[in-house]
PDB file of C-alpha atoms in Angstrom:
ATOM      1  CA  MET A 252      -0.123  -0.107  -0.013  1.00 84.00           C
ATOM      2  CA  LEU A 253       1.213   3.130  -0.920  1.00 82.00           C
ATOM      3  CA  LYS A 254       1.695   5.525   2.232  1.00 82.00           C
ATOM      4  CA  TYR A 255       2.223   9.458   1.941  1.00 81.00           C
ATOM      5  CA  ASP A 256       0.977  12.126   4.316  1.00 84.00           C
ATOM      6  CA  PHE A 257      -0.379  14.309   1.508  1.00 80.00           C
ATOM      7  CA  HIS A 258      -2.086  16.404   3.968  1.00 83.00           C
ATOM      8  CA  ASP A 259       1.128  17.635   5.653  1.00 85.00           C
ATOM      9  CA  SER A 260       2.563  18.846   2.572  1.00 90.00           C
ATOM     10  CA  ILE A 261       3.381  22.463   1.574  1.00 92.00           C
ATOM     11  CA  PRO A 262       1.551  21.472  -1.897  1.00 91.00           C
ATOM     12  CA  TYR A 263      -1.389  20.552  -0.229  1.00 93.00           C
ATOM     13  CA  PHE A 264      -1.344  24.267   1.892  1.00 94.00           C
ATOM     14  CA  VAL A 265      -0.727  25.963  -1.337  1.00 94.00           C
ATOM     15  CA  PHE A 266      -3.081  24.599  -3.374  1.00 94.00           C
ATOM     16  CA  THR A 267      -5.609  24.303  -0.473  1.00 96.00           C
ATOM     17  CA  ALA A 268      -4.837  28.313   0.598  1.00 96.00           C
ATOM     18  CA  ALA A 269      -5.289  29.491  -3.064  1.00 94.00           C
ATOM     19  CA  HIS A 270      -8.634  27.288  -3.804  1.00 96.00           C
ATOM     20  CA  ALA A 271      -9.953  29.061  -0.697  1.00 97.00           C
ATOM     21  CA  ILE A 272      -9.097  32.167  -1.755  1.00 96.00           C
ATOM     22  CA  GLU A 273     -10.378  32.038  -5.194  1.00 94.00           C
ATOM     23  CA  LYS A 274     -13.773  30.672  -3.243  1.00 96.00           C
ATOM     24  CA  ALA A 275     -13.777  33.397  -1.045  1.00 97.00           C
ATOM     25  CA  MET A 276     -13.364  36.026  -3.743  1.00 95.00           C
ATOM     26  CA  GLY A 277     -15.748  34.401  -6.341  1.00 94.00           C
ATOM     27  CA  ALA A 278     -18.738  34.052  -3.360  1.00 95.00           C
ATOM     28  CA  ALA A 279     -17.800  37.961  -2.723  1.00 95.00           C
ATOM     29  CA  LEU A 280     -17.900  38.811  -6.137  1.00 94.00           C
ATOM     30  CA  GLU A 281     -21.263  36.996  -6.654  1.00 91.00           C
ATOM     31  CA  GLY A 282     -23.649  40.745  -6.235  1.00 86.00           C
ATOM     32  CA  HIS A 283     -21.270  42.619  -8.115  1.00 89.00           C
ATOM     33  CA  GLY A 284     -22.020  41.188 -11.660  1.00 89.00           C
ATOM     34  CA  ILE A 285     -18.416  39.906 -12.168  1.00 94.00           C
ATOM     35  CA  THR A 286     -16.949  36.459 -12.052  1.00 93.00           C
ATOM     36  CA  PHE A 287     -13.249  35.190 -10.180  1.00 93.00           C
ATOM     37  CA  ARG A 288     -11.888  35.061 -13.298  1.00 93.00           C
ATOM     38  CA  GLN A 289     -13.019  38.404 -15.032  1.00 95.00           C
ATOM     39  CA  CYS A 290     -11.717  39.833 -11.913  1.00 94.00           C
ATOM     40  CA  GLN A 291      -8.309  38.271 -12.409  1.00 93.00           C
ATOM     41  CA  MET A 292      -8.148  39.701 -16.277  1.00 94.00           C
ATOM     42  CA  LEU A 293      -9.086  43.239 -15.215  1.00 95.00           C
ATOM     43  CA  GLY A 294      -6.026  42.980 -11.941  1.00 93.00           C
ATOM     44  CA  MET A 295      -3.935  41.641 -15.052  1.00 93.00           C
ATOM     45  CA  LEU A 296      -4.506  44.574 -17.112  1.00 94.00           C
ATOM     46  CA  ALA A 297      -4.682  47.388 -14.544  1.00 92.00           C
ATOM     47  CA  ALA A 298      -0.995  46.083 -13.432  1.00 89.00           C
ATOM     48  CA  HIS A 299      -0.018  45.512 -17.493  1.00 91.00           C
ATOM     49  CA  GLY A 300      -1.835  48.088 -19.146  1.00 92.00           C
ATOM     50  CA  SER A 301      -2.409  45.515 -22.002  1.00 93.00           C
ATOM     51  CA  LEU A 302      -1.955  41.869 -22.849  1.00 94.00           C
ATOM     52  CA  SER A 303      -2.260  39.240 -25.598  1.00 93.00           C
ATOM     53  CA  GLN A 304      -4.684  36.628 -25.069  1.00 92.00           C
ATOM     54  CA  ALA A 305      -1.884  33.849 -25.104  1.00 91.00           C
ATOM     55  CA  GLN A 306      -0.290  36.335 -22.078  1.00 91.00           C
ATOM     56  CA  VAL A 307      -3.407  36.143 -20.273  1.00 93.00           C
ATOM     57  CA  ALA A 308      -3.922  32.354 -20.383  1.00 92.00           C
ATOM     58  CA  GLU A 309      -0.322  31.653 -19.419  1.00 89.00           C
ATOM     59  CA  MET A 310      -0.318  34.065 -16.486  1.00 88.00           C
ATOM     60  CA  MET A 311      -4.002  32.425 -15.457  1.00 89.00           C
ATOM     61  CA  GLY A 312      -2.923  28.941 -16.133  1.00 87.00           C
ATOM     62  CA  VAL A 313      -5.621  28.066 -18.340  1.00 90.00           C
ATOM     63  CA  GLU A 314      -5.995  27.128 -21.808  1.00 91.00           C
ATOM     64  CA  PRO A 315      -6.398  29.770 -24.840  1.00 89.00           C
ATOM     65  CA  SER A 316      -9.941  28.633 -25.403  1.00 89.00           C
ATOM     66  CA  SER A 317     -10.995  29.320 -21.674  1.00 89.00           C
ATOM     67  CA  VAL A 318      -9.550  32.820 -22.211  1.00 93.00           C
ATOM     68  CA  ALA A 319     -10.977  33.629 -25.831  1.00 93.00           C
ATOM     69  CA  ARG A 320     -14.663  33.025 -24.014  1.00 93.00           C
ATOM     70  CA  LEU A 321     -13.789  34.987 -21.395  1.00 94.00           C
ATOM     71  CA  VAL A 322     -12.497  37.850 -23.458  1.00 96.00           C
ATOM     72  CA  ASP A 323     -15.530  37.481 -25.538  1.00 95.00           C
ATOM     73  CA  ARG A 324     -17.994  38.110 -22.810  1.00 95.00           C
ATOM     74  CA  MET A 325     -15.657  41.040 -21.530  1.00 97.00           C
ATOM     75  CA  THR A 326     -15.805  42.646 -25.028  1.00 97.00           C
ATOM     76  CA  ARG A 327     -19.454  41.979 -25.120  1.00 97.00           C
ATOM     77  CA  ASP A 328     -20.200  43.907 -21.693  1.00 95.00           C
ATOM     78  CA  GLY A 329     -17.815  46.556 -22.854  1.00 96.00           C
ATOM     79  CA  TRP A 330     -14.902  45.770 -20.035  1.00 97.00           C
ATOM     80  CA  ILE A 331     -12.512  45.333 -22.098  1.00 97.00           C
ATOM     81  CA  GLU A 332     -11.617  45.806 -25.787  1.00 97.00           C
ATOM     82  CA  ARG A 333      -9.082  44.308 -28.276  1.00 95.00           C
ATOM     83  CA  ARG A 334      -6.805  46.434 -29.967  1.00 96.00           C
ATOM     84  CA  PRO A 335      -4.265  45.085 -33.276  1.00 95.00           C
ATOM     85  CA  ASP A 336      -1.117  44.840 -31.845  1.00 92.00           C
ATOM     86  CA  PRO A 337       1.525  47.521 -33.399  1.00 91.00           C
ATOM     87  CA  HIS A 338       4.140  45.207 -33.691  1.00 90.00           C
ATOM     88  CA  ASP A 339       2.115  41.917 -35.139  1.00 90.00           C
ATOM     89  CA  ARG A 340      -0.743  42.425 -37.361  1.00 86.00           C
ATOM     90  CA  ARG A 341      -1.880  38.924 -36.911  1.00 89.00           C
ATOM     91  CA  LYS A 342      -2.064  39.454 -32.799  1.00 90.00           C
ATOM     92  CA  TYR A 343      -4.179  41.693 -30.770  1.00 93.00           C
ATOM     93  CA  GLN A 344      -3.692  43.157 -27.413  1.00 96.00           C
ATOM     94  CA  LEU A 345      -6.509  43.495 -24.641  1.00 97.00           C
ATOM     95  CA  PHE A 346      -7.166  46.853 -22.424  1.00 97.00           C
ATOM     96  CA  ALA A 347      -9.524  47.424 -20.002  1.00 96.00           C
ATOM     97  CA  THR A 348     -12.126  50.450 -20.980  1.00 96.00           C
ATOM     98  CA  ASP A 349     -13.509  53.302 -19.052  1.00 96.00           C
ATOM     99  CA  ARG A 350     -16.527  50.944 -18.231  1.00 96.00           C
ATOM    100  CA  ALA A 351     -14.563  48.613 -16.762  1.00 95.00           C
ATOM    101  CA  GLU A 352     -13.641  51.314 -13.702  1.00 93.00           C
ATOM    102  CA  PRO A 353     -16.847  51.421 -11.491  1.00 93.00           C
ATOM    103  CA  ILE A 354     -16.595  47.426 -11.460  1.00 92.00           C
ATOM    104  CA  TRP A 355     -12.739  47.437 -11.022  1.00 93.00           C
ATOM    105  CA  GLU A 356     -13.510  50.156  -7.687  1.00 91.00           C
ATOM    106  CA  GLY A 357     -16.284  47.531  -6.847  1.00 91.00           C
ATOM    107  CA  VAL A 358     -13.711  44.797  -7.243  1.00 93.00           C
ATOM    108  CA  GLN A 359     -11.373  46.586  -4.704  1.00 92.00           C
ATOM    109  CA  GLU A 360     -13.351  46.957  -1.770  1.00 92.00           C
ATOM    110  CA  VAL A 361     -14.203  43.113  -2.071  1.00 94.00           C
ATOM    111  CA  ALA A 362     -10.713  42.070  -2.581  1.00 94.00           C
ATOM    112  CA  ALA A 363      -9.977  44.072   0.620  1.00 94.00           C
ATOM    113  CA  THR A 364     -12.889  42.468   2.982  1.00 95.00           C
ATOM    114  CA  VAL A 365     -11.568  38.941   1.674  1.00 96.00           C
ATOM    115  CA  ARG A 366      -8.074  39.797   1.743  1.00 94.00           C
ATOM    116  CA  ASN A 367      -8.639  41.099   5.572  1.00 94.00           C
ATOM    117  CA  THR A 368     -10.106  38.053   6.468  1.00 96.00           C
ATOM    118  CA  ALA A 369      -7.341  35.552   5.032  1.00 96.00           C
ATOM    119  CA  LEU A 370      -4.973  37.713   7.015  1.00 95.00           C
ATOM    120  CA  GLU A 371      -7.060  37.827  10.290  1.00 95.00           C
ATOM    121  CA  GLY A 372      -4.530  36.746  13.274  1.00 96.00           C
ATOM    122  CA  LEU A 373      -1.418  37.452  11.241  1.00 95.00           C
ATOM    123  CA  ASP A 374       1.068  40.212  12.235  1.00 94.00           C
ATOM    124  CA  GLU A 375       1.747  42.813   9.583  1.00 89.00           C
ATOM    125  CA  GLY A 376       5.379  41.368   9.641  1.00 92.00           C
ATOM    126  CA  ASP A 377       4.157  38.327   8.658  1.00 95.00           C
ATOM    127  CA  VAL A 378       2.387  39.163   5.457  1.00 94.00           C
ATOM    128  CA  PRO A 379       5.807  40.229   3.397  1.00 94.00           C
ATOM    129  CA  GLU A 380       7.566  37.076   5.004  1.00 94.00           C
ATOM    130  CA  LEU A 381       4.970  34.765   3.727  1.00 94.00           C
ATOM    131  CA  LYS A 382       4.781  36.355   0.205  1.00 92.00           C
ATOM    132  CA  ARG A 383       8.539  36.307  -0.032  1.00 92.00           C
ATOM    133  CA  MET A 384       8.280  32.235   0.432  1.00 93.00           C
ATOM    134  CA  LEU A 385       5.575  32.163  -1.630  1.00 92.00           C
ATOM    135  CA  ARG A 386       7.427  34.008  -4.573  1.00 90.00           C
ATOM    136  CA  HIS A 387      10.759  31.797  -3.513  1.00 90.00           C
ATOM    137  CA  LEU A 388       8.850  28.488  -4.061  1.00 91.00           C
ATOM    138  CA  ARG A 389       7.302  29.582  -7.233  1.00 87.00           C
ATOM    139  CA  ASN A 390      10.513  30.851  -8.673  1.00 87.00           C
ATOM    140  CA  ASN A 391      12.334  27.761  -7.724  1.00 90.00           C
ATOM    141  CA  LEU A 392       9.639  25.663 -10.506  1.00 89.00           C
ATOM    142  CA  THR A 393       9.584  27.909 -13.188  1.00 84.00           C
ATOM    143  CA  ASP A 394      11.808  28.305 -15.848  1.00 81.00           C
ATOM    144  CA  ASP A 395      10.650  32.211 -15.977  1.00 74.00           C
ATOM    145  CA  PRO A 396      10.879  33.679 -13.022  1.00 69.00           C
ATOM    146  CA  GLY A 397      11.088  37.117 -14.350  1.00 70.00           C
ATOM    147  CA  ARG A 398       7.447  36.560 -16.205  1.00 67.00           C
ATOM    148  CA  TYR A 399       5.587  37.315 -12.809  1.00 67.00           C
ATOM    149  CA  PRO A 400       5.585  40.706 -11.860  1.00 63.00           C
ATOM    150  CA  ASP A 401       6.222  40.489  -7.866  1.00 63.00           C
ATOM    151  CA  THR A 402       5.207  44.300  -7.646  1.00 44.00           C
ATOM    152  CA  PRO A 403       2.315  46.267  -9.113  1.00 39.00           C
ATOM    153  CA  SER A 404       2.571  49.601 -10.208  1.00 39.00           C
ATOM    154  CA  PRO A 405       1.224  52.476  -7.878  1.00 38.00           C
ATOM    155  CA  ASP A 406      -2.045  53.204  -9.810  1.00 42.00           C
ATOM    156  CA  SER A 407      -2.912  49.436  -9.651  1.00 38.00           C
ATOM    157  CA  ALA A 408      -2.260  48.372  -6.069  1.00 40.00           C
ATOM    158  CA  LEU A 409      -4.838  46.076  -6.009  1.00 38.00           C
ATOM    159  CA  SER A 410      -4.060  43.926  -8.963  1.00 42.00           C
ATOM    160  CA  ASP A 411      -3.120  40.955  -7.123  1.00 47.00           C
ATOM    161  CA  ASP A 412      -6.449  41.056  -5.192  1.00 50.00           C
ATOM    162  CA  CYS A 413      -7.617  38.294  -7.338  1.00 55.00           C
ATOM    163  CA  SER A 414      -4.852  35.978  -7.258  1.00 49.00           C
ATOM    164  CA  ALA A 415      -2.802  36.347  -4.437  1.00 43.00           C
ATOM    165  CA  LEU A 416      -2.845  38.149  -0.784  1.00 39.00           C
ATOM    166  CA  SER A 417      -1.096  41.839  -0.709  1.00 40.00           C
ATOM    167  CA  ASP A 418       0.408  43.469   2.737  1.00 38.00           C
ATOM    168  CA  ASP A 419      -1.063  46.735   1.961  1.00 42.00           C
ATOM    169  CA  ARG A 420      -4.416  46.038   4.158  1.00 36.00           C
ATOM    170  CA  ALA A 421      -7.108  48.276   4.399  1.00 38.00           C
ATOM    171  CA  PRO A 422      -8.397  49.400   7.583  1.00 35.00           C
ATOM    172  CA  ALA A 423     -11.061  46.590   9.100  1.00 36.00           C
ATOM    173  CA  ALA A 424     -13.309  49.161  10.219  1.00 34.00           C
ATOM    174  CA  ALA A 425     -13.393  50.903   6.630  1.00 35.00           C
ATOM    175  CA  SER A 426     -13.719  47.499   4.718  1.00 36.00           C
ATOM    176  CA  ALA A 427     -16.567  46.074   7.257  1.00 36.00           C
ATOM    177  CA  SER A 428     -18.689  49.214   6.589  1.00 33.00           C
ATOM    178  CA  ARG A 429     -18.504  48.864   2.366  1.00 31.00           C
TER     179      ARG A 429
END
C-alpha cells in the first residue's frame, strides 16, 4: 500500500489556500456582476496596461480557449477591448475600458474584505515574509521567474487581490462598512 501524508505537505497547503481564496472571492463577487476570472483579467490589465490573449492564458494557467470565451464575454459587456498589436498584425492586445472602472472599484472593496479575512490573526510583519516564501517556491519551480510581476504599479495597488494576498491591507473598519 502506498503511504504519503499528502495533507501535511506544502503543495497541499498552497493549493487549498489558493482554492479557498478563489472560492471566497467568487462568493463575495456574486452580487457585483463579475466572476473571479473576470476579476483576474481586470487585475492583470490594471497591472500591465495591455496583454495578449496568450499572455493572459499563460498567467492564469488556463487553456487559450477558456480565455477566448472570457474575452468575448468581457468585450460584449464593454469592459475590455481588443486593439491590433502594433508589432504583429496577426495579434491583438487587450485593454480595460472606462466602463470597467466602476466595476474595478467595487472589486477593490470586495478584495480588501476578503484579504483582511484571509490575513486575520497574522502580524503585519508576517505578510511580507509569507509573500517572500511563496515567491521563492514559485521561482524555484518555473523556467522564467521574471514573467511574474512581483510589484504592481502604484496605480494598480489591488491588482494582485484576485490571485494572491497583499500586505497593504485596508483598515478593518473601512472594509466592514463597505
